[in-house]
Coordinates of C-alpha atoms in Angstrom, one line a residue:
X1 CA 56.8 85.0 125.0
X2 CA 60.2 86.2 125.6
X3 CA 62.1 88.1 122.3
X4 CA 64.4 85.0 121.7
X5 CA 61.5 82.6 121.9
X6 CA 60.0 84.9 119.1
X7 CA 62.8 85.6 117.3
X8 CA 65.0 82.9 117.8
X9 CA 62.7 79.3 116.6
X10 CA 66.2 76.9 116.8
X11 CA 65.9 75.7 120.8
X12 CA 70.1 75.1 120.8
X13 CA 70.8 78.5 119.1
X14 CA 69.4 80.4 121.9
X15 CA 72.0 79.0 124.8
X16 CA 74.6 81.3 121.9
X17 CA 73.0 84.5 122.8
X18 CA 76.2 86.7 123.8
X19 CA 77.0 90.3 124.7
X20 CA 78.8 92.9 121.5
X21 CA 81.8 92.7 123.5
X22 CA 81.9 89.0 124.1
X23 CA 81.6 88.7 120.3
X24 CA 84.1 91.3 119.7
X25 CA 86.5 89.4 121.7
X26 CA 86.9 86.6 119.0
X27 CA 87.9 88.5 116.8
X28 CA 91.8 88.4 116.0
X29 CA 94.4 90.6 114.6
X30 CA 94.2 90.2 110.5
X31 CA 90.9 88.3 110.4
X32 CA 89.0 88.4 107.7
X33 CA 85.4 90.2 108.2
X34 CA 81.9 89.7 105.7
X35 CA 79.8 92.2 107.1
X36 CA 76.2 92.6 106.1
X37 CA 75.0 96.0 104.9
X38 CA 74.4 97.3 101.5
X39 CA 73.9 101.4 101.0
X40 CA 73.2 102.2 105.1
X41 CA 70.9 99.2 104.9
X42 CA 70.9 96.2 107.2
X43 CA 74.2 96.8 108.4
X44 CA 75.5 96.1 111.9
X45 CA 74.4 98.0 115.1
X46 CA 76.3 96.6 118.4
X47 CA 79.3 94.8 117.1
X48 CA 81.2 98.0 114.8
X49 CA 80.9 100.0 118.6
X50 CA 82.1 96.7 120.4
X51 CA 85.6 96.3 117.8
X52 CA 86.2 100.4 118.2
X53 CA 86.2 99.5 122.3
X54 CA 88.3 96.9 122.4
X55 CA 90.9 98.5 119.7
X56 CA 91.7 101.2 122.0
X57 CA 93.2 98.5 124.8
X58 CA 94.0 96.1 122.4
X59 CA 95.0 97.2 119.0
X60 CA 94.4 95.2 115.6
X61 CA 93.7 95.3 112.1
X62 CA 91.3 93.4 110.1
X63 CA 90.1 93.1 106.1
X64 CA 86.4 94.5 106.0
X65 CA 84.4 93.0 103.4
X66 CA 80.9 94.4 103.1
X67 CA 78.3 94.3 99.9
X68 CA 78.6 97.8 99.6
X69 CA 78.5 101.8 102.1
X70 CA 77.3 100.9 106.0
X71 CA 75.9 103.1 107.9
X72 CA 75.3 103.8 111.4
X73 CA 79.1 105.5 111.0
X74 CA 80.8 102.3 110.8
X75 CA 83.2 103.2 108.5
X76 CA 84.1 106.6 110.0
X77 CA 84.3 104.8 113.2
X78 CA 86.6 101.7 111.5
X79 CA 88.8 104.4 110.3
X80 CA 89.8 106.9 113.1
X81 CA 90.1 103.5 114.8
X82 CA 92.9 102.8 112.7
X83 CA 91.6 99.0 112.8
X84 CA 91.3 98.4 108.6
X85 CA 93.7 96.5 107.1
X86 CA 91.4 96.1 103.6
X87 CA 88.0 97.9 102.8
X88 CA 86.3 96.5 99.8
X89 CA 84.4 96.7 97.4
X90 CA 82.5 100.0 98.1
X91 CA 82.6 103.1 100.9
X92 CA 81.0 106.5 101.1
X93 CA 82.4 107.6 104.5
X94 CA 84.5 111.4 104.1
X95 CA 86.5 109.9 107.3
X96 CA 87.2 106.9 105.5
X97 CA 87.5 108.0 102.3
X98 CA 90.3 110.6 103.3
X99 CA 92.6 107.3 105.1
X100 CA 91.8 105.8 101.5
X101 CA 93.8 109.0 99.6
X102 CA 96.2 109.5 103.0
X103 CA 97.6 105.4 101.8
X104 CA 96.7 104.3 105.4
X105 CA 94.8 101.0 104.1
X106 CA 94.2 99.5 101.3
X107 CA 90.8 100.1 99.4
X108 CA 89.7 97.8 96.2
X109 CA 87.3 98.9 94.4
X110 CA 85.5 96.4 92.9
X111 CA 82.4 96.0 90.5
X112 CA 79.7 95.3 93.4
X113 CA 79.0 91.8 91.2
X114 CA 82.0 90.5 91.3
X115 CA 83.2 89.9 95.3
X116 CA 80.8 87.0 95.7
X117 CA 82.6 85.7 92.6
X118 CA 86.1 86.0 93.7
X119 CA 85.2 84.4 97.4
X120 CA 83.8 81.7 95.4
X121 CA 87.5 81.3 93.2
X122 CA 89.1 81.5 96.7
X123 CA 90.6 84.7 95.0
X124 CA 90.3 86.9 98.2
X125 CA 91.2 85.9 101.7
X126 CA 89.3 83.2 103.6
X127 CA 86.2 85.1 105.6
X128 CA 87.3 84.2 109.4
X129 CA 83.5 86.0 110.3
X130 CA 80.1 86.3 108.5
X131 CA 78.9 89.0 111.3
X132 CA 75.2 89.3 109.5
X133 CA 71.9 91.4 110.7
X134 CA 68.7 89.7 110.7
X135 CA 65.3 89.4 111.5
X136 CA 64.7 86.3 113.1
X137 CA 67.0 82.4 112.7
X138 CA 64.1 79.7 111.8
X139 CA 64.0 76.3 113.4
X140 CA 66.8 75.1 110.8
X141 CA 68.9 77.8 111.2
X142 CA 67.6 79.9 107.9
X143 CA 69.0 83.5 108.8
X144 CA 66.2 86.0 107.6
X145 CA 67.7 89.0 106.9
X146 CA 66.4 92.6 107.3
X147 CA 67.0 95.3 104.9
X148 CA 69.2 93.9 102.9
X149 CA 71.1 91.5 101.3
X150 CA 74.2 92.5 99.3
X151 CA 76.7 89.8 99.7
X152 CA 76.0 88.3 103.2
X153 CA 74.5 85.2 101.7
X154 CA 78.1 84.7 99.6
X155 CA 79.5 85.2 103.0
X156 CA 77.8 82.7 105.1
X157 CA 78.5 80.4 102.5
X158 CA 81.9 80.6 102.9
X159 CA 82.7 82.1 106.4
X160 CA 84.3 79.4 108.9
X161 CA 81.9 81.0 111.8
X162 CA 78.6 83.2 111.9
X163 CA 77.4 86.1 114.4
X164 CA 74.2 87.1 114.0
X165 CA 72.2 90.4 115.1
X166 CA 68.9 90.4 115.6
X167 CA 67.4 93.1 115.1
X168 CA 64.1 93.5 117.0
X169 CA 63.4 97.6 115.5
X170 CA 63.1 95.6 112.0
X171 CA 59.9 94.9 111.3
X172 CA 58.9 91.1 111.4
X173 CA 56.6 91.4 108.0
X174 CA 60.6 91.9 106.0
X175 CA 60.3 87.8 106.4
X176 CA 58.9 86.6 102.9
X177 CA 60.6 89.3 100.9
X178 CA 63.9 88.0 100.0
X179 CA 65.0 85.9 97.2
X180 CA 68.4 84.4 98.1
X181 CA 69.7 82.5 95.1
X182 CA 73.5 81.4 94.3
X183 CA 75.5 80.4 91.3
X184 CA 77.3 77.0 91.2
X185 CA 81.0 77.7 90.6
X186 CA 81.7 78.5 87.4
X187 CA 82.0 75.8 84.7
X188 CA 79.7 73.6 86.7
X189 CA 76.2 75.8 86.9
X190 CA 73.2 76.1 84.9
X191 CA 71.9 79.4 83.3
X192 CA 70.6 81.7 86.1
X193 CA 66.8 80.8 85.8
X194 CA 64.9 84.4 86.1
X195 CA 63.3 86.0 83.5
X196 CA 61.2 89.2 84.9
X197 CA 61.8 90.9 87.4
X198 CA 58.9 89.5 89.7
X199 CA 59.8 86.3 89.8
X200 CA 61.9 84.2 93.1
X201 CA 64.4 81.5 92.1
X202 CA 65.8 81.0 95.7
X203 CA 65.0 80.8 99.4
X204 CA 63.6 83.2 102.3
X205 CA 66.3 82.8 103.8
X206 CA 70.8 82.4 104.2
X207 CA 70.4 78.8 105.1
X208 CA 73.3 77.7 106.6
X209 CA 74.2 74.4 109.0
X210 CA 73.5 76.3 112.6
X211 CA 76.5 74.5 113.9
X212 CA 78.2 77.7 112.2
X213 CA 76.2 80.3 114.1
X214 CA 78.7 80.9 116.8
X215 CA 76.9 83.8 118.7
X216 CA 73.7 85.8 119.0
X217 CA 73.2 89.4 119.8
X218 CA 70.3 91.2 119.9
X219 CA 69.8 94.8 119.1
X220 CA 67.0 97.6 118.5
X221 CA 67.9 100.4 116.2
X222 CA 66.6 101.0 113.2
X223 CA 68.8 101.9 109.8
X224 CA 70.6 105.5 109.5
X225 CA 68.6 107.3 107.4
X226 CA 69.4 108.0 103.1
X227 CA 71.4 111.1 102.8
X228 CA 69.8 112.1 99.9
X229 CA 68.4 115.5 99.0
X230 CA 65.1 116.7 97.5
X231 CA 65.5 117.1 93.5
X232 CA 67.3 120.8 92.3
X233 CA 66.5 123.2 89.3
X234 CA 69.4 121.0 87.7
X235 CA 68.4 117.4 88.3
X236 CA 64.8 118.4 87.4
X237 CA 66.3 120.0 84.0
X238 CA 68.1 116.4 83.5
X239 CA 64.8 114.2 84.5
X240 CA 63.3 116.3 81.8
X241 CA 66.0 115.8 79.1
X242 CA 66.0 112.0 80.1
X243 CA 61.9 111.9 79.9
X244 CA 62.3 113.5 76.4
X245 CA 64.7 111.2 75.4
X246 CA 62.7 107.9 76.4
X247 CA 59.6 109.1 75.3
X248 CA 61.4 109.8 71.3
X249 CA 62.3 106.7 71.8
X250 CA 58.8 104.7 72.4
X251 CA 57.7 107.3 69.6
X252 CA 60.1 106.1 67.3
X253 CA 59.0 102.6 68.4
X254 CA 62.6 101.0 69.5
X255 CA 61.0 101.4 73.2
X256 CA 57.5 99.9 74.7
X257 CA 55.1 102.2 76.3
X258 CA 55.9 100.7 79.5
X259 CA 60.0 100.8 78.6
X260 CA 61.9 97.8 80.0
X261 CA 62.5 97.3 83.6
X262 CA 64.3 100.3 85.1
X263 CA 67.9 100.7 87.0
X264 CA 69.0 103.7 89.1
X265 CA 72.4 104.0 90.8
X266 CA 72.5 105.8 94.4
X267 CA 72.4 109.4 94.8
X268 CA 70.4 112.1 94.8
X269 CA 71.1 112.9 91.0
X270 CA 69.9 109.4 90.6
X271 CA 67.0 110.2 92.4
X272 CA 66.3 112.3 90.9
X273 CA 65.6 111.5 88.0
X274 CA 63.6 109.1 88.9
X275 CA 61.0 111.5 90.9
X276 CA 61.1 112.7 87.3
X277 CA 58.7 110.0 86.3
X278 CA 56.0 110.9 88.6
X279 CA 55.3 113.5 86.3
X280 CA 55.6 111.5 83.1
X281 CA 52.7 109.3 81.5
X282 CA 54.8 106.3 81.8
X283 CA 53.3 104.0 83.7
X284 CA 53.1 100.1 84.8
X285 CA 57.3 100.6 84.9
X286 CA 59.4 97.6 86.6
X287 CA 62.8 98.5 88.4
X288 CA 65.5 96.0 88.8
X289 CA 68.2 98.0 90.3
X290 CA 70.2 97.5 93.3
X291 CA 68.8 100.1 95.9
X292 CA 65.7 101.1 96.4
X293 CA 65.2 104.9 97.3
X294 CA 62.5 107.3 97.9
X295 CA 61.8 107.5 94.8
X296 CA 60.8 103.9 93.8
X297 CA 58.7 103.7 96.8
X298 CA 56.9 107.1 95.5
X299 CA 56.7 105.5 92.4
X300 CA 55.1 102.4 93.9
X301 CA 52.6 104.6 95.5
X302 CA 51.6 106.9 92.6
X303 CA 50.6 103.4 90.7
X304 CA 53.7 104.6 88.0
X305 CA 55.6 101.0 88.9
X306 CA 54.0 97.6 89.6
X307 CA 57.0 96.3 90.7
X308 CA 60.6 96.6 92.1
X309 CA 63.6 93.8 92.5
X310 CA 66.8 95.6 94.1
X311 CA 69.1 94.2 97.3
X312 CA 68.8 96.7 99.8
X313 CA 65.5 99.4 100.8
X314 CA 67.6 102.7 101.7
X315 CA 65.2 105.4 102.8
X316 CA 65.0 108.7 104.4
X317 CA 63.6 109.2 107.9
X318 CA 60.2 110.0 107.2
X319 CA 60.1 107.4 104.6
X320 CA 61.2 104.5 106.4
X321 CA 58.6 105.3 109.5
X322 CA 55.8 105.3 106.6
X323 CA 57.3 102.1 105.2
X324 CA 58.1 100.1 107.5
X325 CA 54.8 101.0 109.7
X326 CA 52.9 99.8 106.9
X327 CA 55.1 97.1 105.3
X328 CA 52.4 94.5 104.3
X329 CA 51.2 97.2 101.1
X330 CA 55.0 96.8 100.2
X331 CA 56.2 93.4 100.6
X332 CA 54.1 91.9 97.5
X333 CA 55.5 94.2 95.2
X334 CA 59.3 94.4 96.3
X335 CA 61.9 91.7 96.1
X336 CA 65.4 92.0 98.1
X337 CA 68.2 89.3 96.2
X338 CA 72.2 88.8 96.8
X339 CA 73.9 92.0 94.8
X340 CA 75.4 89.1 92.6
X341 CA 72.2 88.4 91.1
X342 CA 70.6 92.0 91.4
X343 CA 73.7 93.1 89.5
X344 CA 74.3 89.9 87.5
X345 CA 75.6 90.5 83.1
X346 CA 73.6 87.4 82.3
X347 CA 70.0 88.4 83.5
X348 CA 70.9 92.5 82.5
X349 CA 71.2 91.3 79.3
X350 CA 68.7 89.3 79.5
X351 CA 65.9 91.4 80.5
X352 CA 67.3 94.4 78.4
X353 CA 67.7 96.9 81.5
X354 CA 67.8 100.8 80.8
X355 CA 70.4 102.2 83.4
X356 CA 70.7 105.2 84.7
X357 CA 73.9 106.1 87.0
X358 CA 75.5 108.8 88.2
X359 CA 78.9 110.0 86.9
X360 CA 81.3 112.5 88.4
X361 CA 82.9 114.1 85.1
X362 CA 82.8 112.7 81.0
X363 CA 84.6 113.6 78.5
X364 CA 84.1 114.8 74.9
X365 CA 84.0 111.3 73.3
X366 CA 82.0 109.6 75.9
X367 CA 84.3 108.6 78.7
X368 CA 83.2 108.5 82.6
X369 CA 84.9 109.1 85.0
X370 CA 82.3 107.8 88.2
X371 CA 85.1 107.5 91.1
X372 CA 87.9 109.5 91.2
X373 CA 88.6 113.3 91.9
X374 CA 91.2 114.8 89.8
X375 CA 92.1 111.3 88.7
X376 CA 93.6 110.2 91.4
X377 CA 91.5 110.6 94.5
X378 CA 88.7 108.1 95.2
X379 CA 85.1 109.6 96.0
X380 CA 83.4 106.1 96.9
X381 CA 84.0 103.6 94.0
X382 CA 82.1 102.4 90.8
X383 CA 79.8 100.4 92.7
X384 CA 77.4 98.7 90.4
X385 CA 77.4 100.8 87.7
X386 CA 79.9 99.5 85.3
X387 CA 77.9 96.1 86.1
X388 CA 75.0 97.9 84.3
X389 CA 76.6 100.0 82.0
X390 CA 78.2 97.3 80.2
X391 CA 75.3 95.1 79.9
X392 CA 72.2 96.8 79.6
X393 CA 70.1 97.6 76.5
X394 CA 70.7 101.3 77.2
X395 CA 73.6 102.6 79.8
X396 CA 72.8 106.3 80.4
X397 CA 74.8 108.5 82.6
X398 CA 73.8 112.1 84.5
X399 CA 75.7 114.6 86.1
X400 CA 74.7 118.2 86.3
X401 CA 77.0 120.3 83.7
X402 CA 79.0 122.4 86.5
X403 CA 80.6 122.1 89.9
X404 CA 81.6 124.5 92.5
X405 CA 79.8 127.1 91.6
X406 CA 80.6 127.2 88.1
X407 CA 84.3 126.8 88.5
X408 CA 84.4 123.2 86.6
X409 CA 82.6 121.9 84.1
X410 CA 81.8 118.0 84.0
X411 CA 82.2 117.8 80.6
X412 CA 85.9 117.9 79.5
X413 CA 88.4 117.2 76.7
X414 CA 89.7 114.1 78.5
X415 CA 88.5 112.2 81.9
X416 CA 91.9 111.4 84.1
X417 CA 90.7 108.3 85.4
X418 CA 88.1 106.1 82.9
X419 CA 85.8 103.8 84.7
X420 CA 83.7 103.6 81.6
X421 CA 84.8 103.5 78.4
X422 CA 83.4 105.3 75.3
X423 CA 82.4 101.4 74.6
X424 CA 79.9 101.3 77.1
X425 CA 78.0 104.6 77.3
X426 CA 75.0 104.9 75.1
X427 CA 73.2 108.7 76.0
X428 CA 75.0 110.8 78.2
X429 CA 72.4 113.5 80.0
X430 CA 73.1 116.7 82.2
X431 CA 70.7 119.8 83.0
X432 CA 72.1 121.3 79.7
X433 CA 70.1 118.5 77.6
X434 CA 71.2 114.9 76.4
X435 CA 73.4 113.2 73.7
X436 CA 72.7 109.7 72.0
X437 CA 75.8 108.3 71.2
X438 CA 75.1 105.1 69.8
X439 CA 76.6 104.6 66.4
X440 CA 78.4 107.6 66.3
X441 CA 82.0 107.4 65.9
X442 CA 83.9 110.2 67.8
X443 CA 84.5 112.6 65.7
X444 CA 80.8 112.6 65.5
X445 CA 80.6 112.2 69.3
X446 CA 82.2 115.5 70.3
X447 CA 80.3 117.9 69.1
X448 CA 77.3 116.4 70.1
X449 CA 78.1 116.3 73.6
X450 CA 79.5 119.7 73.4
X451 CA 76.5 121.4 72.3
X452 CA 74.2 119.5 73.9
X453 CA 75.8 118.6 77.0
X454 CA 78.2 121.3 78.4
X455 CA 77.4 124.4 79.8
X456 CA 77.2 127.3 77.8
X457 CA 80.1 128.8 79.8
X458 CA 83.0 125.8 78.6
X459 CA 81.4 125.5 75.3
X460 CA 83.4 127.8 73.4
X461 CA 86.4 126.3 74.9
X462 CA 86.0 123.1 74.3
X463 CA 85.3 123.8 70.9
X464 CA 88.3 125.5 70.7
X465 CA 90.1 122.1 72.3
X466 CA 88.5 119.9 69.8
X467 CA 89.4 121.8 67.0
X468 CA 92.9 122.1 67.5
X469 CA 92.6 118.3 67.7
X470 CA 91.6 118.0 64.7
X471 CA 94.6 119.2 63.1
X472 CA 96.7 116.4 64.8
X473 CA 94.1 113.6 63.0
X474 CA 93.2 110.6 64.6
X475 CA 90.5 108.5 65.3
X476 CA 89.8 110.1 68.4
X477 CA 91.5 113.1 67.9
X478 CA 93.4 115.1 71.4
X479 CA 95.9 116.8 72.3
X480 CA 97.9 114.8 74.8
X481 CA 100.4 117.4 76.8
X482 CA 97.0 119.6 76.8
X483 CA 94.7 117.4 77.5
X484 CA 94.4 117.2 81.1
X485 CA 95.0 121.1 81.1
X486 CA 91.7 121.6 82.5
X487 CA 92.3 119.4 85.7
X488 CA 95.6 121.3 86.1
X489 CA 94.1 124.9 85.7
X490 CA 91.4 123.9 88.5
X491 CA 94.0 122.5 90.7
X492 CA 96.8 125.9 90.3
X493 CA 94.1 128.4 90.0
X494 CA 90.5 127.3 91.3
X495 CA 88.7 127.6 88.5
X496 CA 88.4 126.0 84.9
X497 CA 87.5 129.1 83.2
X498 CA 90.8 130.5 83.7
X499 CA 92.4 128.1 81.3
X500 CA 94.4 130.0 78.2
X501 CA 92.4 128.8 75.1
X502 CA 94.5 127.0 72.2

């Protein structure tokens, strides 16, 4: 039996088996693109190279939608092709990010639940091409997909033609682990029926009227492998703090034994701190999160989590060839849904998630800054974590307490770009310990985080800050011409520490 008979069960869909570069060719100057691929997962393999080819005889720009960072260097490769009009809602590409700060396209950086939403409004441009990986297309069309799902069901839904890849390096047992469910439009649908993490509300499959699937290509390369590194000194020190901190809390009885199901943003802090639970005595833990890392699956393995709902499997090397070799111990236990639903405020709320997500700087009363350096340029965007943050029983954020060797400290008077406010920050937790904010006005706030959070090398100057705020009153007391000194000292003379004290 040839691959398409096996892969392909839809007898008319397999006369639309086309080269990359036939595909490529439909695509016009300022189309519209949904492409599949959350965090280097299920993204495309053929068609990305075929769109860079053709751009260097025949130049055009397009929007790129995608559910979240592709892999396989699409991005870098979009970019030095000078072929993006729009990139949203997420990136993690240096080559990309730098034509993000250079102006050279637009970037909008959207909270990873809400693109689906906004096709749905008609808010965004019309997608010209859904261009989605998959497993296998069943009789009636249903596109399985592979490792992930982010927003390609939202974008066969409302795409005005399909292209499929078929994937034949992803395994075959992935079919049975999705949960595609979408929301009515709003004002017309019912509450969002799922209540524990374990539970399917939707289909196997993207089912969509085949007539749409305008070409077939098939492929054979597996995902590019997570970037992210083996746990530190520091992000051991901060799964500690955050593992004393959750076990106070089950002491003090405001917790389970078990907790409530867990969320981690990507990274390798993130990571992190979850490797930090093989260690603990927690045990029978869920995970709801978006991505599911190394860790999970170590998790999964040790018996520490019975289960895990996210919308994409992003794994190292080594990982995925013991994974996916061996799928069928997985695939009972995991769940892959639409980002919209993984990442969805109703069921958050609902099931009372603790979140833990990454930030890049915070500031004395509980601010986060999560995407942009300086304040003004953008790392890779706030993803899903002001999606969590805002709605989960407990929205915790980690970052070690220094960077560059010491020569700034992530805890500062005043953030220069907020992605989450003071509002939506409950415990705040670097390798210098952890600070529960909640109930604490900011005045209390400050020194808290100060002594428990900063490093011992910024302490005494942001004491000093917060003092001569003080004497200007307030409710949240600062010094506003001196309040993004810090970010200024860094950028004159390389270092924080060189700042004049007050």
């Amino acid at each position: 039996m040839g691959i398409e008979n096996s892969r392909i069960l839809n007898e008319d869909l397999k006369e639309r088996i086309v080269t990359a570069e036939t595909a490529a060719s439909w695509i016009g100057d300022g189309m519209t693109l949904g492409l599949s691929g959350f965090t280097r997962a299920g993204d495309l393999k053929a068609i990305p190279d075929a769109l860079v080819k053709r751009a260097e005889t025949d130049p055009f720009k397009v929007n790129v939608f995608t559910g979240a960072s592709l892999g396989s260097d699409i991005d870098r490769m979009f970019a030095e092709a000078d072929i993006i009009n729009k990139r949203l809602p997420f990136q993690a590409d240096p080559r990309m990010r730098q034509g993000i700060n250079e102006g050279s396209f637009h970037f909008v950086d959207q909270h990873l639940s809400h693109t689906s939403e906004m096709l749905r409004q008609g808010v965004l441009p019309e997608v010209d091409y859904a261009i989605l990986e998959a497993v296998s297309i069943k009789e009636d069309g249903t596109i399985i997909p592979t490792t992930s799902v982010g927003n390609s069901l939202a974008f066969a839904m409302h795409a005005e033609h399909i292209i499929v890849e078929i994937n034949e390096a992803q395994p075959g047992a992935l079919e049975g682990v999705h949960d595609l469910y979408a929301p009515a439009p709003q004002g017309q649908r019912e509450p969002i029926p799922l209540v524990s993490p374990e539970e399917r509300i939707g289909t196997e499959g993207i089912q969509v009227d085949p007539a749409k699937i305008k070409g077939i290509i098939f492929t054979n390369q597996l995902d590019s492998p997570s970037t992210v590194t083996p746990p530190d000194a520091e992000t051991r020190d901060i799964a500690g703090h955050l593992i004393d901190f959750l076990k106070e809390e089950v002491r003090l009885g405001k917790l389970p034994e078990n907790l409530v199901p867990l969320q981690s943003g990507i990274g390798s802090v993130a990571n992190a701190v979850f490797h930090g639970l093989l260690d603990s005595d927690f045990e029978h833990l869920q995970v709801y999160s978006e991505v599911l890392q190394d860790s999970v699956i170590d998790l999964l393995d040790a018996g520490k989590v019975d289960f895990a709902s996210g919308c994409s499997v992003t794994l190292s090397e080594d990982k995925m060839k013991q994974v996916f070799s061996n799928f069928e111990d997985y695939r009972d236990r995991v769940v892959l849904r639409p980002q919209e639903i993984s990442n969805h405020p109703e069921i958050i709320r609902r099931l009372g998630l603790i979140s833990i997500n990454t930030a890049v700087e915070m500031d004395i009363y509980g601010n986060v800054n999560s995407t942009h350096v300086g304040g003004t340029k953008m790392m890779n965007g706030i993803g899903g974590s002001g999606d969590f943050a805002r709605n989960s029983r407990l929205g915790i954020f980690v970052t070690k307490s220094i960077a560059k060797d010491g020569d700034i400290s992530s805890i500062v008077p005043f953030v220069p770009h907020v992605d989450h406010t003071e509002h939506d920050v409950d415990v705040i937790v670097t390798d210098q310990g952890y600070a529960d904010l909640r109930g604490l006005a900011p005045r209390e706030r400050a020194g808290l985080i100060i002594e428990r959070c900063a490093h011992p090398s910024y302490r005494e100057q942001l004491h000093d800050y917060f003092e001569a705020a003080l004497e200007r009153g307030g409710q949240t007391p600062h010094m506003l011409e001196e309040a993004l000194a810090w970010h200024r000292e860094f950028e004159t003379n390389g270092s924080m520490k060189k700042l004049v004290k007050s």
